[in-house]
Coordinates of C-alpha atoms and ligand atoms in Angstrom, one line a residue:
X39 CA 236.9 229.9 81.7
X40 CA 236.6 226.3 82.6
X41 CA 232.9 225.0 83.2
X42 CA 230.8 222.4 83.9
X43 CA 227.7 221.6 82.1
X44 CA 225.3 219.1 83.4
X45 CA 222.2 217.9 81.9
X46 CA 219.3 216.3 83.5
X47 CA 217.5 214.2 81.5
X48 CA 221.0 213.1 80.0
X49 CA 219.3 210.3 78.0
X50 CA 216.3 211.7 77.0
X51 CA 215.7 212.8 73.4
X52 CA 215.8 217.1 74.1
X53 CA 219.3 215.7 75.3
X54 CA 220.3 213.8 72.3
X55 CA 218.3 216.0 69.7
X56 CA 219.1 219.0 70.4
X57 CA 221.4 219.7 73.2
X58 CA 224.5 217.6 72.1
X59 CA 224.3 218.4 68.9
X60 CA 224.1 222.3 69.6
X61 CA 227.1 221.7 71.9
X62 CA 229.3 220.1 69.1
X63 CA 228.5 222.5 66.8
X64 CA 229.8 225.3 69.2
X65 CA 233.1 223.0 70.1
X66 CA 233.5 222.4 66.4
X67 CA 233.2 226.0 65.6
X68 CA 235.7 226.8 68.1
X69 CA 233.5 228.7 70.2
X70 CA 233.2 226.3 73.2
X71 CA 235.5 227.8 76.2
X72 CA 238.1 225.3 77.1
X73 CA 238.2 223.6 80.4
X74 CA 234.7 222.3 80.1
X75 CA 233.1 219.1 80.8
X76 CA 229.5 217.9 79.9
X77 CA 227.8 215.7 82.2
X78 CA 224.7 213.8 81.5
X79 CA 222.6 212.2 84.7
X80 CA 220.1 209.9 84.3
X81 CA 218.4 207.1 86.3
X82 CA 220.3 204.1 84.5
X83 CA 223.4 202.4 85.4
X84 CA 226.2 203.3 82.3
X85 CA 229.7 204.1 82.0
X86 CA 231.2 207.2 80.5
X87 CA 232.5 205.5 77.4
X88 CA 228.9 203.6 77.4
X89 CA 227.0 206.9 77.5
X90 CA 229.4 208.1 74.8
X91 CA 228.8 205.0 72.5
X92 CA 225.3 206.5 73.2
X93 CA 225.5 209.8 72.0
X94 CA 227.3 208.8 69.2
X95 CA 224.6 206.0 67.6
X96 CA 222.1 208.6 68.2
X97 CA 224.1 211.3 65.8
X98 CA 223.0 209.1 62.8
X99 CA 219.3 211.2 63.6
X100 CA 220.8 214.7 63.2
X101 CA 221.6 216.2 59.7
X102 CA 224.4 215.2 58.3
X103 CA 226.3 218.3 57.7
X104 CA 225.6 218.2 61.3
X105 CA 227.4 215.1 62.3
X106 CA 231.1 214.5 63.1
X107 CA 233.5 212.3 61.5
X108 CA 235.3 209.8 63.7
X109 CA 237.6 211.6 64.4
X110 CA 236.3 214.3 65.9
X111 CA 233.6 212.4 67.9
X112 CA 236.5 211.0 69.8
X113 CA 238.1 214.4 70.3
X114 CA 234.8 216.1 71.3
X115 CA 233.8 212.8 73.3
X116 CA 236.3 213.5 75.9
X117 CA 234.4 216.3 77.5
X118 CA 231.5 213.8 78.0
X119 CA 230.8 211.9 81.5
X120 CA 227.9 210.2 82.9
X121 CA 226.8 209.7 86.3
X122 CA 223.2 207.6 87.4
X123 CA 221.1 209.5 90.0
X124 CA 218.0 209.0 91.3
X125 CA 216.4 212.5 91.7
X126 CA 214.2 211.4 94.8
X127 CA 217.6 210.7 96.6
X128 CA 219.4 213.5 98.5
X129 CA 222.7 211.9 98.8
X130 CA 222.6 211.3 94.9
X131 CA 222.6 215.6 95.1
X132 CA 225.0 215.7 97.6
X133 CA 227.4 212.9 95.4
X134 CA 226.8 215.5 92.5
X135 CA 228.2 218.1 94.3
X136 CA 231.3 216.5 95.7
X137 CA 231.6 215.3 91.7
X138 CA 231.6 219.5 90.9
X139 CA 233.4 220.9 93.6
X140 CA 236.5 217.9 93.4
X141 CA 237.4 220.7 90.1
X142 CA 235.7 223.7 91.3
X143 CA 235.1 224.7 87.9
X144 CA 234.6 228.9 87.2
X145 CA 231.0 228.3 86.2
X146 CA 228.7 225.3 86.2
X147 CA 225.4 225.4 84.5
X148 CA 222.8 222.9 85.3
X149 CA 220.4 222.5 82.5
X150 CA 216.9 220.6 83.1
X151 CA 216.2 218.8 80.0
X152 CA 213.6 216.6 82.3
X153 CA 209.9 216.6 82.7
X154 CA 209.0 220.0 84.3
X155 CA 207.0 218.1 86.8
X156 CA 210.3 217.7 88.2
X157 CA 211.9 221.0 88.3
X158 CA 210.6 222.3 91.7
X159 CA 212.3 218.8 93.5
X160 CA 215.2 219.2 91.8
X161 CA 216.0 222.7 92.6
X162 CA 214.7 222.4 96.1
X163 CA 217.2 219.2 96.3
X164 CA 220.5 221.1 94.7
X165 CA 219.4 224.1 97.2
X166 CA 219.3 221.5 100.3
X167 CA 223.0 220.5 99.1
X168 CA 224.2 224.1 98.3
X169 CA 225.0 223.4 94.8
X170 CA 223.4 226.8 93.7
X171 CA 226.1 229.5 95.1
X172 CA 227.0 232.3 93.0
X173 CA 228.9 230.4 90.3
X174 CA 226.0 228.0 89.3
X175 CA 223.2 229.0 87.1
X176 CA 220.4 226.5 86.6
X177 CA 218.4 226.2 83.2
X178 CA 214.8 225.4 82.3
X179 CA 213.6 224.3 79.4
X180 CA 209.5 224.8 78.7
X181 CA 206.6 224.2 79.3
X182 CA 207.2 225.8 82.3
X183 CA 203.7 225.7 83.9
X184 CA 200.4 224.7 82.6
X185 CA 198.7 228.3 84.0
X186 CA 199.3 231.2 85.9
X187 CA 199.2 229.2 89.5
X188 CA 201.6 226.5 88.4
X189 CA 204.1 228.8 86.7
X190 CA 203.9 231.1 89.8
X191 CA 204.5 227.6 91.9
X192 CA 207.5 226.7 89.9
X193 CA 208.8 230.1 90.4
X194 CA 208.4 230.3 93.5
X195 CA 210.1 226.7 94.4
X196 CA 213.3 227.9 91.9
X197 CA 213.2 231.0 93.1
X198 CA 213.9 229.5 96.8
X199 CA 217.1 228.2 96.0
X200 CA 218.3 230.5 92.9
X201 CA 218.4 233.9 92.7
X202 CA 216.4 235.1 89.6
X203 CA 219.7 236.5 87.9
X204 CA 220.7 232.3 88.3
X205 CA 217.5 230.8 86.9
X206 CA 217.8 230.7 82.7
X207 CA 214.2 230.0 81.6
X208 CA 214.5 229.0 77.8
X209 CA 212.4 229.9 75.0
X210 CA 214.3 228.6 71.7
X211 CA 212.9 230.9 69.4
X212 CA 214.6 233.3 71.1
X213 CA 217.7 231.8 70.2
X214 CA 216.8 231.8 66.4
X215 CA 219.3 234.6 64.9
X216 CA 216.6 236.2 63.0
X217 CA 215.3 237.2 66.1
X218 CA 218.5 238.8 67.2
X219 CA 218.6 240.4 64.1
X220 CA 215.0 241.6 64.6
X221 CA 217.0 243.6 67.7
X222 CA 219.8 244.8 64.9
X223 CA 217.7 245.7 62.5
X224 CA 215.4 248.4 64.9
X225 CA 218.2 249.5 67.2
X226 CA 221.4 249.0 65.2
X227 CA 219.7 251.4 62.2
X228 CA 217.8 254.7 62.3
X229 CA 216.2 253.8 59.3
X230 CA 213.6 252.4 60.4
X231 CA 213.0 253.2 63.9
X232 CA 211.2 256.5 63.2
X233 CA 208.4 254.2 60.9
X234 CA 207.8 251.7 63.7
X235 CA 204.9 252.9 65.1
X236 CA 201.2 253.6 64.4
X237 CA 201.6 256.4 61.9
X238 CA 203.1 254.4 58.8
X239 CA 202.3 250.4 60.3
X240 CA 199.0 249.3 59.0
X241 CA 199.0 245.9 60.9
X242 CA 201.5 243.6 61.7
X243 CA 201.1 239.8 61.2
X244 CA 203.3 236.7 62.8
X245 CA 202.9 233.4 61.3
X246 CA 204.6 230.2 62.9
X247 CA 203.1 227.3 60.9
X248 CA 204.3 224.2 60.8
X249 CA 203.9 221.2 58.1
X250 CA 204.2 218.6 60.8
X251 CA 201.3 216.8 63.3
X252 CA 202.3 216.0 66.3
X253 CA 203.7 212.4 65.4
X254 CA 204.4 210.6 68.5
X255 CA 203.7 213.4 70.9
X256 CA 199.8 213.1 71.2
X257 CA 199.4 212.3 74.6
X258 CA 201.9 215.2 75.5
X259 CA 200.0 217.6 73.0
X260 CA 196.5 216.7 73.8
X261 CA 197.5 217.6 77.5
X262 CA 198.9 221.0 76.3
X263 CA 197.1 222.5 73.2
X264 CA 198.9 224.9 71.0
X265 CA 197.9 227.7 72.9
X266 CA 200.4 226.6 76.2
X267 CA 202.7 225.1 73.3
X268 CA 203.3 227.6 71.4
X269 CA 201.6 231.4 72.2
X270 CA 201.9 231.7 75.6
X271 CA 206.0 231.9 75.0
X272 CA 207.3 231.4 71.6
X273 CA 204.5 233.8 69.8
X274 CA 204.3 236.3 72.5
X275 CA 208.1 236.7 72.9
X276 CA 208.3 237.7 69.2
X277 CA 205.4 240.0 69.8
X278 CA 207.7 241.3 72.5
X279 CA 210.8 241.9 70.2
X280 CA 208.8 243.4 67.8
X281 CA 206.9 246.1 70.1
X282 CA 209.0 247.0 72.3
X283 CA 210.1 250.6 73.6
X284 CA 213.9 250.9 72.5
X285 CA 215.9 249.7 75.7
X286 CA 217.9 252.2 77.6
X287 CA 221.1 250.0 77.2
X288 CA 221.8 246.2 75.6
X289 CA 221.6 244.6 78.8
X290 CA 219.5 241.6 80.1
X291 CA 217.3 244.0 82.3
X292 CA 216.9 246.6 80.4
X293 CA 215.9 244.7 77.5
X294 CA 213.0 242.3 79.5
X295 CA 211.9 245.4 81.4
X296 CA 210.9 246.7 77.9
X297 CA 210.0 243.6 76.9
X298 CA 207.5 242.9 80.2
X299 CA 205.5 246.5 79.4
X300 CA 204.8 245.2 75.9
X301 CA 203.0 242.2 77.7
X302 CA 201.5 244.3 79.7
X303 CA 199.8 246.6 77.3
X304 CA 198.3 243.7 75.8
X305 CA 194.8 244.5 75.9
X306 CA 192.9 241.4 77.6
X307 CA 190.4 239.6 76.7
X308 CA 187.0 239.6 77.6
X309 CA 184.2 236.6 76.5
X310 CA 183.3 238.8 73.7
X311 CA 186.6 239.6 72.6
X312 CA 187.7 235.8 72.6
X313 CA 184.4 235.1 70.8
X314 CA 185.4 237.4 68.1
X315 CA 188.9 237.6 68.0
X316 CA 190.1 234.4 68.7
X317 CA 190.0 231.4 66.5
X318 CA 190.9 228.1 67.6
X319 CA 191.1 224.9 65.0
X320 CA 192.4 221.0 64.5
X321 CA 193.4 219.5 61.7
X322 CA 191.3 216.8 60.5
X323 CA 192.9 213.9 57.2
X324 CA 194.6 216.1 54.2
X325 CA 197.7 216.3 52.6
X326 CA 201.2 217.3 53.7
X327 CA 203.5 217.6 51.0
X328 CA 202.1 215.5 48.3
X329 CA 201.4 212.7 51.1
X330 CA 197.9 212.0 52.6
X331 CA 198.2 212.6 56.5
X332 CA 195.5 211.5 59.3
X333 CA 193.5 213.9 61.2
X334 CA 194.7 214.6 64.8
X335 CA 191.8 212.4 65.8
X336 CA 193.5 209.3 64.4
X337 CA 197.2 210.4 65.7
X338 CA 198.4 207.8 68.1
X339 CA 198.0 208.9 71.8
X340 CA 195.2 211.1 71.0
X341 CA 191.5 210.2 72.5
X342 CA 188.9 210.0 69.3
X343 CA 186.7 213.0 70.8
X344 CA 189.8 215.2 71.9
X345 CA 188.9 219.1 71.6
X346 CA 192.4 220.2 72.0
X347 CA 193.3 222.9 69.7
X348 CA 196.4 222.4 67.0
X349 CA 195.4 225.4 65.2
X350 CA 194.8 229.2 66.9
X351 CA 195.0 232.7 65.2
X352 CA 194.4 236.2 67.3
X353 CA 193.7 239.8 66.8
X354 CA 195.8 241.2 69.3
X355 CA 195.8 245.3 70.5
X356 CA 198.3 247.0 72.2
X357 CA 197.1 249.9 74.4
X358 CA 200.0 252.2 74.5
X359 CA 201.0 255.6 72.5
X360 CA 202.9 253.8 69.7
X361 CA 200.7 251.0 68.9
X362 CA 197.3 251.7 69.6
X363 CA 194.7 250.9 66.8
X364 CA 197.0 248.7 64.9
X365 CA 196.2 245.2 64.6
X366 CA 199.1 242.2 65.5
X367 CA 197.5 239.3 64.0
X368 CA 199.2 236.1 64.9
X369 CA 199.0 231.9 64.0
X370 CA 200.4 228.9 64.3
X371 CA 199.6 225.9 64.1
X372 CA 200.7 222.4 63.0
X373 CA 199.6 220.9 59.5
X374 CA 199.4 223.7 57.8
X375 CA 200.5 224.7 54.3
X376 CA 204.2 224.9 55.0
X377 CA 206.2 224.9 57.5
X378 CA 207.5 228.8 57.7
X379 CA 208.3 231.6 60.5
X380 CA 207.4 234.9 59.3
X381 CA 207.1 238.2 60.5
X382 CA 205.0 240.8 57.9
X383 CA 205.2 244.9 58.8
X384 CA 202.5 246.1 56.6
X385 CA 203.0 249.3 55.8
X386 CA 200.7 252.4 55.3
X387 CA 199.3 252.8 51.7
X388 CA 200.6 256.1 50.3
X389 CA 198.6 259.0 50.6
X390 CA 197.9 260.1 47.3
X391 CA 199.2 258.4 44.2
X392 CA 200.5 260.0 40.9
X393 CA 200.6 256.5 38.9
X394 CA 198.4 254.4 37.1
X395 CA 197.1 251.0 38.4
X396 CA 196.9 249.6 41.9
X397 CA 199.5 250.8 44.6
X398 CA 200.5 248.2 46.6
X399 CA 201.6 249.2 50.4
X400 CA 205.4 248.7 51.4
X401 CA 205.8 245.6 53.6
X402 CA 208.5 244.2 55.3
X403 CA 208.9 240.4 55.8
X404 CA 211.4 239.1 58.6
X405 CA 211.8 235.5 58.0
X406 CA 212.8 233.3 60.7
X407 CA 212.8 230.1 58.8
X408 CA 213.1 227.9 57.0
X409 CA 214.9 230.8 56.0
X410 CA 216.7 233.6 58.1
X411 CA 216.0 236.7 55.6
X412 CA 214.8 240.2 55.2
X413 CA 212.6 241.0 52.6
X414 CA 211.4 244.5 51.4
X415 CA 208.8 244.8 49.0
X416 CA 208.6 247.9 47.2
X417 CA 207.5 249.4 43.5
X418 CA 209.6 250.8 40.9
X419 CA 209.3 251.7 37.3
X420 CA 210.6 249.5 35.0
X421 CA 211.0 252.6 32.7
X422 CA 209.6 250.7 30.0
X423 CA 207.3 253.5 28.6
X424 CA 206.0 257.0 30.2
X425 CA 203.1 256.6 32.9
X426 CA 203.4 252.9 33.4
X427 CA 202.0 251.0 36.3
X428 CA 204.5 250.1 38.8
X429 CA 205.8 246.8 39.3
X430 CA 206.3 244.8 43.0
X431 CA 210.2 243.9 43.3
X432 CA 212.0 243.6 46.7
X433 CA 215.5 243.9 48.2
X434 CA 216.5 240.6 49.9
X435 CA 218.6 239.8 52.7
X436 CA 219.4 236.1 52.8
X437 CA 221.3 235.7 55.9
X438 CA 222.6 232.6 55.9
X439 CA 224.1 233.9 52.6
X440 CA 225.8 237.0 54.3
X441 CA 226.6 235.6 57.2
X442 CA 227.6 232.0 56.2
X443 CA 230.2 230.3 58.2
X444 CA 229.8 232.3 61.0
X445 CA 226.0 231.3 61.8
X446 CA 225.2 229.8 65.1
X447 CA 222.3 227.6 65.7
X448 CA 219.5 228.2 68.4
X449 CA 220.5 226.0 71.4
X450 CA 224.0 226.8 70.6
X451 CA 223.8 230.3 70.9
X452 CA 221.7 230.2 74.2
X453 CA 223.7 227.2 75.7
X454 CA 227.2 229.5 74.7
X455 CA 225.1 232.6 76.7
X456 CA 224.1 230.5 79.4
X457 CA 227.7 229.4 80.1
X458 CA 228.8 232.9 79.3
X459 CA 226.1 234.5 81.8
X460 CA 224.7 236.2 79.4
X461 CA 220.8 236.5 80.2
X462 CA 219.2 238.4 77.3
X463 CA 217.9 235.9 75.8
X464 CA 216.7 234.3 78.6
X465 CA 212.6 234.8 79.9
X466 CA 212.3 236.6 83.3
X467 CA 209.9 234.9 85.5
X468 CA 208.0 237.9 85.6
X469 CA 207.4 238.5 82.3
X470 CA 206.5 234.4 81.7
X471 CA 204.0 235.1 84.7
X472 CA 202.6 237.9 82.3
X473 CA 202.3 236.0 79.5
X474 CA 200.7 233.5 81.4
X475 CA 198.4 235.8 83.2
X476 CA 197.1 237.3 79.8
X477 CA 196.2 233.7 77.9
X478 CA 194.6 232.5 81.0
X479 CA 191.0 234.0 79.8
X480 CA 191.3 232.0 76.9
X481 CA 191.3 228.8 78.1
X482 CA 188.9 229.5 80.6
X483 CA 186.6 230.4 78.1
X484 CA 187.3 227.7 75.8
X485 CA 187.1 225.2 78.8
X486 CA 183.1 226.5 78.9
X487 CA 182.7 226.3 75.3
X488 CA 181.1 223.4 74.2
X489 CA 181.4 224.6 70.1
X490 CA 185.1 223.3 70.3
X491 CA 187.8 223.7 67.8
X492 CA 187.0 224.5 64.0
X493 CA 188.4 221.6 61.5
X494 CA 190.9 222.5 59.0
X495 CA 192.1 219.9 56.6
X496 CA 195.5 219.0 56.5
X497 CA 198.0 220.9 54.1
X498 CA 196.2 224.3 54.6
X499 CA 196.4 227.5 56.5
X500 CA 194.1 226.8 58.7
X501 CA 190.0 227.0 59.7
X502 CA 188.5 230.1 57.2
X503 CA 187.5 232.1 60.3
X504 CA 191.6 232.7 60.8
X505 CA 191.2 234.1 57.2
X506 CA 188.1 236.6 57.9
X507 CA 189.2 237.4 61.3
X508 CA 191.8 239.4 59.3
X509 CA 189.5 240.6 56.6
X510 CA 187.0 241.7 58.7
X511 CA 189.6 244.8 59.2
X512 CA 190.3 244.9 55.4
X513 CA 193.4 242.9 55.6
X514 CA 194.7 239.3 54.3
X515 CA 196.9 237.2 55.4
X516 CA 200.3 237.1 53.3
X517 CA 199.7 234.3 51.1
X518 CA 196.3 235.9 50.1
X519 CA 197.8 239.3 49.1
Ligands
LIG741 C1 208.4 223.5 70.7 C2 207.0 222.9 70.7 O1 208.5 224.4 71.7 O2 208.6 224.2 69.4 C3 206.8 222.0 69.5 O3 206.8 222.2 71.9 C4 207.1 222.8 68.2 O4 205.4 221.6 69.4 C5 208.5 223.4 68.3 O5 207.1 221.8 67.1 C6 208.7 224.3 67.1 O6 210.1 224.7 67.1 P1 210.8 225.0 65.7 O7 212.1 225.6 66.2 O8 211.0 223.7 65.0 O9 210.0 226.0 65.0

């Protein structure tokens, strides 16, 4: 299959961070098709071999395992070309697709790695010139939208010149293999399909915390707030894998139509519930790994009486048959303990026990990084003496382990899919305009709230009310069990 890749925003740092990097990691795992060529735009005058000098300076930022030797730079540097456009100009459209169509390439994917503020003129522009016919599939990288009305906007401007089957929205975490394996683990294996559900799941918790401020972000972040950043999509689509219905087939559809009803058996919020089961924080001076860090206040970019939130914890309910009554709990937040992705199934305490000493309910922890793993904690005897208490101990799963050389990164895997037409990992409009719809309430209530976030120092998990929102149902977080 011979392709054509084109990034806009071909200078910009998603570009050079990520994208590239993901890209030579596919080619140098032999999993790039051949025939393909990547193209970076951008609004500066360079040649290709200037744009490759580029790419390659800025590969001294990505880990080193992760970087190529000389030689293969100028083997993979072949596929790379550059062309300047101004993305106000139609003819700079119309020169782009005269550049595609010269090779007519079996699939060309155009990826927007700019500011989203641009998206709408870009796709109305490649839709004035034609380049979206059936072999083109244009991809958008978040935040798409900063609320319902200017997500449904954006949609509606793509949606004009792409069909939605053409339009890749991407949410990375979705990417992440552990979240794929989240999809092997309840529909690859009975085992434990038949326990996923209210009957045997006391709660379910998802952590995404990050170590990390917002470094030289703030302005961005101060405009966005971690609810846009990182609930609306990244949190809610691993609700989504989590709860579920099992899909009538693996395909795209099937799976987001499954994934759209768990978004819409959220229950929503009223005032009441956002006073009481939502907690909102920002981290204020501490310590990040033996280092002391500012507060957001003092981050560069950020006004000195900002409100925005870096911290926010929820109770969440489903209302449908399967879930109803059990509590998803879910956080994230920068500056906090660790930087760690988890997923906890706590189970059901056993009805009755026959030993001595505490019983301690089954859970099962999905971690999504920094490791990919499986963990199940369970009790055994030690069969040290007769009618002993039972000890914790857990089978692990350490992916990366199992699966070593064959692991694929997150924007490799979705750029691979995305070239491949492969849309399963991909966000439907619909269901972003869901998730959108749902965490509207919240920030119209905290845009009336004059109490504003909660501190939290640095280094910790977050504001205590995160800590009795769960304990107010008789639960703890993880790190407090
Ligand atoms: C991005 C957010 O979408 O995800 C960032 O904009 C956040 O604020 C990042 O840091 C986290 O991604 P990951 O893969 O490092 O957990």
């Amino acid at each position: 299959m011979s392709f054509d890749l084109v990034f806009f925003g071909g200078t910009g740092d998603l570009t050079w961070r990520k994208l590239v990097p993901a890209l030579f990691q596919a080619w140098r795992h032999g999993k790039l098709p051949e025939g393909g060529r990547i193209l970076a735009v951008a609004r500066d005058e360079r040649s290709d071999d200037e744009y490759r000098t580029f790419i390659r300076d800025r590969f001294c930022d990505v880990e080193s395992a992760k970087r190529p030797s000389d030689e293969e730079f100028a083997r993979f540097a072949a596929l790379l070309h550059y062309r300047r456009m101004d993305l106000s100009q139609p003819e700079h459209y119309a020169g782009l697709k005269q550049w595609v169509e010269a090779r007519g390439a079996d699939t060309v994917v155009l990826f927007l790695a700019t500011s989203p503020h641009l998206f709408p003129q870009i796709c109305a522009q490649l839709g004035a010139v034609g380049l979206n016919g059936a072999n083109v599939r244009v991809v958008l990288e978040k935040p798409l939208g900063h609320d319902l009305a200017s997500a449904q906007e954006i949609n509606r401007v793509v949606g004009a010149s792409f069909r939605e089957s053409q339009a890749l929205r991407i949410d990375h975490y979705l990417g992440k293999s552990a979240v794929q394996n989240l999809t092997a683990l309840r529909f690859g294996n009975a085992l434990f399909e038949p326990l996923w559900r209210r009957e045997s799941i006391a709660n379910i918790q998802i952590t995404i915390a990050e170590a990390l401020g917002v470094g030289s972000r703030g302005d961005f972040y101060d405009r966005t707030g971690t609810l846009r950043d990182m609930v609306q999509n990244h949190a809610l689509q691993l609700l989504t894998m989590i709860a579920m219905e099992p899909p009538a087939t693996g395909d795209a559809d099937a799976i987001r139509d499954e994934k759209l009803k768990v978004l819409r058996s959220l229950k929503p919020f009223t005032a009441e519930a956002i006073a009481r089961d939502v907690v909102r924080g920002q981290y204020r001076a501490g310590n990040s790994a033996g280092q002391a860090v500012p507060g957001y206040l003092e981050e560069a970019k950020v006004p000195p009486d900002s409100r925005c939130e870096t911290f926010v914890a929820l109770r969440i309910e489903i209302q449908n048959w399967r879930w109803a009554g059990v509590p998803f709990y879910l956080r994230t937040g920068k500056r906090l303990a660790a930087r760690d992705a988890q997923i906890v199934v706590n189970f059901q305490p056993t009805p009755h026990s026959i030993f001595p000493g505490l019983s301690q309910p089954n859970k099962l922890v999905i971690n999504l990084q920094p490791e990919d793993g499986l963990k199940l904690h369970l009790l055994a005897a030690k069969g040290a003496r007769q009618h002993e208490a039972l000890s914790p101990v857990s089978l692990d799963l350490d992916f990366d382990k199992a699966f070593a050389e064959n692991r694929v990164g997150g924007y490799e895997r979705l750029l691979l899919d995305a070239l491949a037409g492969k849309l399963n990992l991909f966000v439907r409009s619909d269901e972003q305009e869901q998730a959108w719809r749902w965490v509207e309430p919240i920030l119209h209530a905290w845009s009336q709230d004059s109490a504003g976030p909660r501190p939290y120092a640095a280094g910790t998990w977050g504001p205590a009310a995160a800590s009795a929102l769960v304990a107010r149902d008789g639960h703890t977080w993880i790190e407090e069990q």
